[in-house]
mmCIF file of C-alpha atoms in Angstrom:
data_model
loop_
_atom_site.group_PDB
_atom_site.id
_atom_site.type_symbol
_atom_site.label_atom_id
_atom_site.label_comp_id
_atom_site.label_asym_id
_atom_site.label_seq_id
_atom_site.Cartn_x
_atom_site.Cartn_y
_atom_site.Cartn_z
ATOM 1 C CA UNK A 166 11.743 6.968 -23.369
ATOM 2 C CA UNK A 167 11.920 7.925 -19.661
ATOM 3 C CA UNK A 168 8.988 9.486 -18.105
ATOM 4 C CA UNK A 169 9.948 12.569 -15.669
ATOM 5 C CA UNK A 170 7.557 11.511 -13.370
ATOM 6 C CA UNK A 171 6.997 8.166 -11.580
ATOM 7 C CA UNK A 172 3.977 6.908 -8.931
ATOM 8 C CA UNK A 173 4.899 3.965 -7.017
ATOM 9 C CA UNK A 174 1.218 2.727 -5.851
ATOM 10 C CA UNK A 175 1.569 0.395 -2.650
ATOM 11 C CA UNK A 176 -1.502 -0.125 -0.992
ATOM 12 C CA UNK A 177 -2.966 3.490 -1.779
ATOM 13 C CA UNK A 178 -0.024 5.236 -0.787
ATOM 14 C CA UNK A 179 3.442 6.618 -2.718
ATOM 15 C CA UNK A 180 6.247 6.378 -0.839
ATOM 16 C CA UNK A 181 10.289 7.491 -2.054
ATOM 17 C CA UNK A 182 12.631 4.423 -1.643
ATOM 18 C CA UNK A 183 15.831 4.999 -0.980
ATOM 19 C CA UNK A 184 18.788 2.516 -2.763
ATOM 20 C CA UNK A 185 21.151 0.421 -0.654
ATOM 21 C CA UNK A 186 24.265 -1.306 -1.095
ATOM 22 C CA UNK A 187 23.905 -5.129 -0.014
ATOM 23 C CA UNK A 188 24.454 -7.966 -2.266
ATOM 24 C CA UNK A 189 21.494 -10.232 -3.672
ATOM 25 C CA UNK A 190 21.634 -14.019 -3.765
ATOM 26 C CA UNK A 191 18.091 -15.296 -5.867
ATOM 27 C CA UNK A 192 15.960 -13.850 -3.322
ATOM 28 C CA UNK A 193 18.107 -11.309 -2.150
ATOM 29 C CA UNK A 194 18.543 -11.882 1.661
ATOM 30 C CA UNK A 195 22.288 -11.652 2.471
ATOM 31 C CA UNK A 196 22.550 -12.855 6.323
ATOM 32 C CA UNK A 197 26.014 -12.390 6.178
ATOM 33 C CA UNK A 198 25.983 -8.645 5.916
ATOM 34 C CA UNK A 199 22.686 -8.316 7.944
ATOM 35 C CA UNK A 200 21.777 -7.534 11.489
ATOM 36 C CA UNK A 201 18.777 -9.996 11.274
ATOM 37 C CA UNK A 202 17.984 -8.853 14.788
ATOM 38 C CA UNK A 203 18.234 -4.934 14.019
ATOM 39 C CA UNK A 204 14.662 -4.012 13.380
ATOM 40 C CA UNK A 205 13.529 -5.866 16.636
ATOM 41 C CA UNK A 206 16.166 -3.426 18.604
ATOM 42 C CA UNK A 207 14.442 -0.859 17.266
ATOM 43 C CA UNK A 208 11.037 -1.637 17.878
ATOM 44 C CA UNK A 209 11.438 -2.885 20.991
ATOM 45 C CA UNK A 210 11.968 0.506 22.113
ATOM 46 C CA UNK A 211 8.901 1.827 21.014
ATOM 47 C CA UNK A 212 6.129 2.021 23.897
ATOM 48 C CA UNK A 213 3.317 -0.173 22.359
ATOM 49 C CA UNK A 214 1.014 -2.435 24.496
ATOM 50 C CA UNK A 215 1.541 -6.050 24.717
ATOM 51 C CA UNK A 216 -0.597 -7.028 21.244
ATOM 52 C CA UNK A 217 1.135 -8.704 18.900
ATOM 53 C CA UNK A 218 -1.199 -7.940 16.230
ATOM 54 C CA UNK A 219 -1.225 -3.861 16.498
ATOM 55 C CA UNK A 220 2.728 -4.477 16.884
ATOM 56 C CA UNK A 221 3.145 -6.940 14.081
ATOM 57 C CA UNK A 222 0.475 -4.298 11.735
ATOM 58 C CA UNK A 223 2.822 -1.505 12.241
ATOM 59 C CA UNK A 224 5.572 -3.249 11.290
ATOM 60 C CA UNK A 225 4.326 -4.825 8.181
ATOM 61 C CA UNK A 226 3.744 -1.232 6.978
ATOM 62 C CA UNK A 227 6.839 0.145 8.057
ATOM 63 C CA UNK A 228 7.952 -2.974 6.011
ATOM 64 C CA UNK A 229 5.802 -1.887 2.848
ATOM 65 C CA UNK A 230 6.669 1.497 2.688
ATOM 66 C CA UNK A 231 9.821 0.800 3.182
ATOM 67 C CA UNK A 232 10.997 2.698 6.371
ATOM 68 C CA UNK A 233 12.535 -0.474 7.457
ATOM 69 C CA UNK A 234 15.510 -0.423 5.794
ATOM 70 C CA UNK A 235 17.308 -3.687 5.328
ATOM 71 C CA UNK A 236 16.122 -6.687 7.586
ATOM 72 C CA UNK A 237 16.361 -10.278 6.989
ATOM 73 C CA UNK A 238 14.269 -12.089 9.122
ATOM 74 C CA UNK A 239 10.981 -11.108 10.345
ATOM 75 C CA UNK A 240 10.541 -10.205 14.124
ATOM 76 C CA UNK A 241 9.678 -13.265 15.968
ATOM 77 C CA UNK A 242 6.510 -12.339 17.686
ATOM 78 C CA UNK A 243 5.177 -11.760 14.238
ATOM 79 C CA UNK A 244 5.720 -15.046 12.867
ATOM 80 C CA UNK A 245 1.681 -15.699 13.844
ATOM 81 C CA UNK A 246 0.623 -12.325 11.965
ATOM 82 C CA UNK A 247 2.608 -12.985 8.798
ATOM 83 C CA UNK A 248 0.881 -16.528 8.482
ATOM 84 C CA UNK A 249 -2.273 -15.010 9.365
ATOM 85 C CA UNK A 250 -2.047 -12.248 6.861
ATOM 86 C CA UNK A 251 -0.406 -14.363 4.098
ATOM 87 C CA UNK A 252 -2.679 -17.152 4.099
ATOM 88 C CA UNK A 253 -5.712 -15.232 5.026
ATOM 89 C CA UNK A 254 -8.031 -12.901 3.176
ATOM 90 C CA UNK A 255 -6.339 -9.478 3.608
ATOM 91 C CA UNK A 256 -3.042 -10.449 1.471
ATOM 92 C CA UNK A 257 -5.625 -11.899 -1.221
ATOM 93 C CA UNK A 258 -7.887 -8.684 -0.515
ATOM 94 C CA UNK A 259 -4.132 -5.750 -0.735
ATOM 95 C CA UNK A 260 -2.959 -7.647 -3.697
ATOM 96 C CA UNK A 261 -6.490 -7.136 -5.648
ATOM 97 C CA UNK A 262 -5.994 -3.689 -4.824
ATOM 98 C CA UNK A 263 -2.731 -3.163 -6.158
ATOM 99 C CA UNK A 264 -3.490 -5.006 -9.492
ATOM 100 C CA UNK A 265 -7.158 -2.786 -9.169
ATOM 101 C CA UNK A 266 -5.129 0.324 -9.379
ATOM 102 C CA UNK A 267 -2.757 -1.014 -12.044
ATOM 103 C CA UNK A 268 -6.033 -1.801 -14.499
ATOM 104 C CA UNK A 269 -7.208 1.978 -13.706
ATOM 105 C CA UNK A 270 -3.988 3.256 -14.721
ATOM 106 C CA UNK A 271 -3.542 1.344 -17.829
ATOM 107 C CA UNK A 272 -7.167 2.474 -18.687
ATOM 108 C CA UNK A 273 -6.225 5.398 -19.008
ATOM 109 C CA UNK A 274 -3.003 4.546 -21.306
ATOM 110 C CA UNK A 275 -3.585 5.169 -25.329
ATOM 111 C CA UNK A 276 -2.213 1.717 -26.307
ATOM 112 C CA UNK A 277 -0.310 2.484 -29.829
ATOM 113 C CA UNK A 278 -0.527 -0.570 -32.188
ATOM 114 C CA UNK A 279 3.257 -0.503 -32.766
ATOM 115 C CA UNK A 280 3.631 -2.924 -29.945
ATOM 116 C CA UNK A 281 6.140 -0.600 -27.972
ATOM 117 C CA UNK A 282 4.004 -0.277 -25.276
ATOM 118 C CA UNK A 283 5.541 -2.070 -22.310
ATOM 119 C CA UNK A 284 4.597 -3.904 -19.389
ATOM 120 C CA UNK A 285 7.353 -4.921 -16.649
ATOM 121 C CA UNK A 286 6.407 -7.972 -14.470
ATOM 122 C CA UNK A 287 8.738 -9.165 -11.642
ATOM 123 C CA UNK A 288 7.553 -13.077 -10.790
ATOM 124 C CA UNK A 289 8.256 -14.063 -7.329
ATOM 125 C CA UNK A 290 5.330 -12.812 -4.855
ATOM 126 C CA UNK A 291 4.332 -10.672 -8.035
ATOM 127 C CA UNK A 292 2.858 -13.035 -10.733
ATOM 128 C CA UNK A 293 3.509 -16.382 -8.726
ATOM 129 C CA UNK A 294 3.366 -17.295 -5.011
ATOM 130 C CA UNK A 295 5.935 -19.065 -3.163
ATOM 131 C CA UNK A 296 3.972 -19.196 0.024
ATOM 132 C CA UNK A 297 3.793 -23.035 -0.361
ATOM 133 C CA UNK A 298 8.016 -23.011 0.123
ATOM 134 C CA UNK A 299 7.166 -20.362 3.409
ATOM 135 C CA UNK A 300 5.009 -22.249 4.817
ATOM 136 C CA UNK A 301 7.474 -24.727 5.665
ATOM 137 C CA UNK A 302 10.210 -22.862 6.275
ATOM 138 C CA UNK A 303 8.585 -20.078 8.618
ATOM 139 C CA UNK A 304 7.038 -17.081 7.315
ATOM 140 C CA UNK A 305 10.506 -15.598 6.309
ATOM 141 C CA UNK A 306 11.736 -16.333 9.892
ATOM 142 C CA UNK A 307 14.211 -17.939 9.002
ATOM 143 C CA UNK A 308 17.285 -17.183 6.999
ATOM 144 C CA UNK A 309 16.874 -17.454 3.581
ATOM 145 C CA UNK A 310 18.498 -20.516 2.340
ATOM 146 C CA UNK A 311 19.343 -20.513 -1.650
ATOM 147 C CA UNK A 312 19.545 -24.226 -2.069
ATOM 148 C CA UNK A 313 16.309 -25.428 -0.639
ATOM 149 C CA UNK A 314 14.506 -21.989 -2.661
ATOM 150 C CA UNK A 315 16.295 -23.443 -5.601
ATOM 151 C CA UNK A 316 14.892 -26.966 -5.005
ATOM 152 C CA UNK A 317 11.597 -25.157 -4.943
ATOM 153 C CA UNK A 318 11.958 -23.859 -8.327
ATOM 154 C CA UNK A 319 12.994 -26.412 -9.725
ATOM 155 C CA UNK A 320 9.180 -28.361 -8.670
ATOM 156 C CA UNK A 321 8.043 -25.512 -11.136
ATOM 157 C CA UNK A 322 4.670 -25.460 -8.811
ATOM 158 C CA UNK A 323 3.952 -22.081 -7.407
ATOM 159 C CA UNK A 324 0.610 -21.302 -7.864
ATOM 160 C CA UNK A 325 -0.430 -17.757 -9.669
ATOM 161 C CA UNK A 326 -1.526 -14.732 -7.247
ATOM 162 C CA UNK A 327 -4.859 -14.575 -8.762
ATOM 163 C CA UNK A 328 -5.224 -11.270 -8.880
ATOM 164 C CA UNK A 329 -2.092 -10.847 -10.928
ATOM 165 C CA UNK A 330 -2.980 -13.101 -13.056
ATOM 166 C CA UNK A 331 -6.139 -11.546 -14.107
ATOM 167 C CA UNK A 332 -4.506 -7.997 -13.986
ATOM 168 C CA UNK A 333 -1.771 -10.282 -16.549
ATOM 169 C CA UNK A 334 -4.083 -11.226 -19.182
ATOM 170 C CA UNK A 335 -5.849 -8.174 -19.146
ATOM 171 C CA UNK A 336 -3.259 -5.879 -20.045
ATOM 172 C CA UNK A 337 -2.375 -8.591 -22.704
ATOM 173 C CA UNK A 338 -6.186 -7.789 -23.709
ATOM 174 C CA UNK A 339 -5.464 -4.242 -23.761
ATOM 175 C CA UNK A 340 -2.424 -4.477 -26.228
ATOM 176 C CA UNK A 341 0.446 -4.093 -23.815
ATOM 177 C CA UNK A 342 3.398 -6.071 -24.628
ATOM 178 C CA UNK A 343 4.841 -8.060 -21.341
ATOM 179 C CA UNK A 344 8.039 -8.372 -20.236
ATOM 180 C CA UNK A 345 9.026 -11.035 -17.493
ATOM 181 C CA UNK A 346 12.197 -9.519 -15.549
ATOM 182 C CA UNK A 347 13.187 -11.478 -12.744
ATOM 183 C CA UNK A 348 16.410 -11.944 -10.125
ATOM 184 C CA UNK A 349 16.168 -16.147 -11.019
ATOM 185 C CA UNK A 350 19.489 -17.090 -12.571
ATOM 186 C CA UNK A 351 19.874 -18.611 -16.186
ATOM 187 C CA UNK A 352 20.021 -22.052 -15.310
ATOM 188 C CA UNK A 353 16.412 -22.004 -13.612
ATOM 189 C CA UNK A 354 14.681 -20.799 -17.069
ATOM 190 C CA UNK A 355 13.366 -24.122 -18.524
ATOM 191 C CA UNK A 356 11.715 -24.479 -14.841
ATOM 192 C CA UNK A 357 10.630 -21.040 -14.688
ATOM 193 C CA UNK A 358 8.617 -21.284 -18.047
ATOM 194 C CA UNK A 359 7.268 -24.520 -16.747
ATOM 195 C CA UNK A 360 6.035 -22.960 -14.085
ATOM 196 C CA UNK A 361 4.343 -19.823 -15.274
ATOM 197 C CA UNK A 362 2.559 -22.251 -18.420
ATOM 198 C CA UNK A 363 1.276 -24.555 -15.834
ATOM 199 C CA UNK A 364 0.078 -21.361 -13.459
ATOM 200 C CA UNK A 365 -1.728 -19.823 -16.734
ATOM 201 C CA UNK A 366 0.644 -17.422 -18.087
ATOM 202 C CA UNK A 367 1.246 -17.313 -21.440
ATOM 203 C CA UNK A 368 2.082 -15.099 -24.392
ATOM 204 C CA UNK A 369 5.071 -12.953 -22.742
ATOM 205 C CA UNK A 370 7.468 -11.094 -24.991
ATOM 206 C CA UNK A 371 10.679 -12.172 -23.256
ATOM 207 C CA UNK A 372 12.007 -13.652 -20.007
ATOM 208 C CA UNK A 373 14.878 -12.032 -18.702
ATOM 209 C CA UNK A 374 16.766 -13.904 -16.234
ATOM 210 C CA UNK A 375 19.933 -12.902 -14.433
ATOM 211 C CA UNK A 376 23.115 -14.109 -16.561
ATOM 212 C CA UNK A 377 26.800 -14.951 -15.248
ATOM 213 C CA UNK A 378 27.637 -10.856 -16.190
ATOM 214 C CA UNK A 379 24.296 -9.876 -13.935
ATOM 215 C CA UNK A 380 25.824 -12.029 -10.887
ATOM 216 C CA UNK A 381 26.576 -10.363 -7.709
ATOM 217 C CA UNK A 382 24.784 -6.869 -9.046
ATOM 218 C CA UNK A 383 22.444 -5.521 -6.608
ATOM 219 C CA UNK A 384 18.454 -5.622 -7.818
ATOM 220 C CA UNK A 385 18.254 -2.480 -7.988
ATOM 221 C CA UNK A 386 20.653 -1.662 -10.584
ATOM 222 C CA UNK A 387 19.868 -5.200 -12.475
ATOM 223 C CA UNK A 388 16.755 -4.803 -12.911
ATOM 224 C CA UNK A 389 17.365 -1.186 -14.319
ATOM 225 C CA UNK A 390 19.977 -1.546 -16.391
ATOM 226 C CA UNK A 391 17.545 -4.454 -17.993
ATOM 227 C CA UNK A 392 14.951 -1.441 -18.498
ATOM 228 C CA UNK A 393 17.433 0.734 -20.008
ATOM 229 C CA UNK A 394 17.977 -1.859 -22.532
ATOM 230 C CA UNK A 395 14.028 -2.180 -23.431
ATOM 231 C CA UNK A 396 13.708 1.427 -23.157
ATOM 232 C CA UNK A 397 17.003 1.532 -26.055
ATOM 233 C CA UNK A 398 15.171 -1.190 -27.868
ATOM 234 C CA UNK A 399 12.666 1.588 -28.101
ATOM 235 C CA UNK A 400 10.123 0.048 -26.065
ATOM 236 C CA UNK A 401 8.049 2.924 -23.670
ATOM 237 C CA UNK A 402 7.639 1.002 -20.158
ATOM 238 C CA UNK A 403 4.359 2.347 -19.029
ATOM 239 C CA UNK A 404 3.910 0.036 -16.049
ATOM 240 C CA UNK A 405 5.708 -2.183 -13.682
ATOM 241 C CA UNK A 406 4.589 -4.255 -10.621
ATOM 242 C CA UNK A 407 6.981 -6.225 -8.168
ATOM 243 C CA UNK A 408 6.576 -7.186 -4.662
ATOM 244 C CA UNK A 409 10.321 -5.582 -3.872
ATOM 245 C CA UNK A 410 10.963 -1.812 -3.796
ATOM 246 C CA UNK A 411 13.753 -2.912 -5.850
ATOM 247 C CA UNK A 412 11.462 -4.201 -8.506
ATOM 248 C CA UNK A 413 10.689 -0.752 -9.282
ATOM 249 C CA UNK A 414 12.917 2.105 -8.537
ATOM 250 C CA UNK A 415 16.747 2.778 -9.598
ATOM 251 C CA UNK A 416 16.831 4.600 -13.534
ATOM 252 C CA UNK A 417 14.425 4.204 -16.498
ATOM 253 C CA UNK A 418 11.499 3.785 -14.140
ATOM 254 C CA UNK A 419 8.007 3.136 -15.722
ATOM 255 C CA UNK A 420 5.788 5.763 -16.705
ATOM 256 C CA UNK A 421 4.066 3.967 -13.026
ATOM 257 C CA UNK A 422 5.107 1.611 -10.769
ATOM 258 C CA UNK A 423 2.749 -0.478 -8.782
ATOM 259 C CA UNK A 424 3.990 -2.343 -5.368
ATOM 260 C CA UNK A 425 2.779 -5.842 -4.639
ATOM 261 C CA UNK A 426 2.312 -6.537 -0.727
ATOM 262 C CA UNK A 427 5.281 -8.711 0.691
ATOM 263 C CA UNK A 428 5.856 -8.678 4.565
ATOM 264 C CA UNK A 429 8.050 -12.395 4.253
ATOM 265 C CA UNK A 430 11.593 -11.098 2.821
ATOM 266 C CA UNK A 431 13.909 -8.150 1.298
ATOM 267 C CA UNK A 432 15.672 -7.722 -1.308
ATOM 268 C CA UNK A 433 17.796 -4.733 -2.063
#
């Protein structure tokens, strides 16, 4: 069923998104219908002193709560931050807090022992971490390029975000049944299984990859017309966590929605 009201948790705060129209390749970025140099025109106007990191900070959280609107690159004076914060302990430290809050909520969830209720999981920069791939290609500085992401993939070696993995196998713990709905294509399943075995994920109901029907269909409305579909399988989706705004909004939103930290790229 759909829940009449919906709490998107990112980093303490609820925020509204607000849909787009751009088209997603399998992470989204579309530089051909993006201004990757827009959101550095806009902040370039603001009158902030010369510190990089107080700069960079407010733009990471007008990146999180989504105020930025569609960007594709990250602002080049930032390129230090978003390592900094990526590889250091406050992305480790936000993404424990998310999956902190996510726990609390299911806590308080009477788990039914029909197995219909249902936990939505996006996987990139939700359940496992591509920063190994961004490390080498900049931060998200540069434009997203599909066939060296796919080669990625196909190594099957991103590590788990640990703190999404333990928030994983406890709501397995608790009863919750776990869905796996991501924006990977078809052909990349046999990797992506691979993958989340050898990261320590296990036991999910079903992966739900994009299909030759699903291509060229924005996130937004992918990944929610996949939700409808649980929902009509009768399945009640009580939470769902994703990195992307898109993850989470559009129709038959979770009873609550939980936002993963993710200042490297956009997806609409």
């Amino acid at each position: 069923m759909a829940y009449a009201q919906n709490f998107i948790a990112v980093l303490f705060i609820s925020f509204t998104f607000v849909s787009t129209s751009f088209s997603q390749s399998i992470l989204g970025i579309s530089p051909q219908l993006l201004d990757p140099f827009a959101i550095n025109r806009v902040f370039r106007h603001r009158k902030i002193p010369n510190d990089n990191s107080l700069y960079c900070d407010s733009w990471r959280f007008t990146v999180e709560t989504n105020n930025a609107g569609l960007w594709s690159i990250i602002p080049e004076r930032c390129i230090s931050f978003v390592q900094d914060y990526t590889t250091g302990d406050r992305y480790s430290s936000d993404s424990a807090a998310v999956a902190d809050l996510s726990l609390a909520f299911a806590n308080t969830v009477k788990v039914s022992n029909d197995g219909m209720d249902a936990w939505v999981f996006d996987i990139d920069e939700t359940l496992l971490s591509n920063l190994p791939y961004y490390v080498a290609h900049g931060f998200g500085s540069q434009i997203f390029d599909e066939i060296t992401f796919d080669k990625w993939v196909n190594e099957a070696n991103a590590p788990a975000i640990p703190a999404s993995l333990k928030l994983y196998k406890e709501l397995q713990q608790r009863g919750f049944t776990i869905f796996l709905l991501t924006g990977r294509s078809e052909y990349q399943r046999n990797n992506t299984e691979k993958n989340m075995v050898h990261a320590g994920y296990s036991n999910w109901e079903r992966l739900i990859l994009r299909g030759p029907s699903d291509k060229g269909i924005l996130a937004t409305k992918y990944k929610s017309e996949k939700r409808k579909e649980l929902e009509d399988e009768g399945y009640r989706i009580r939470g769902n966590s994703g990195d992307q705004w898109s993850d989470l909004m559009g129709f038959a939103v979770a009873q609550r929605s939980f936002k993963l930290p993710n200042p490297m790229y956009y997806i609409a």
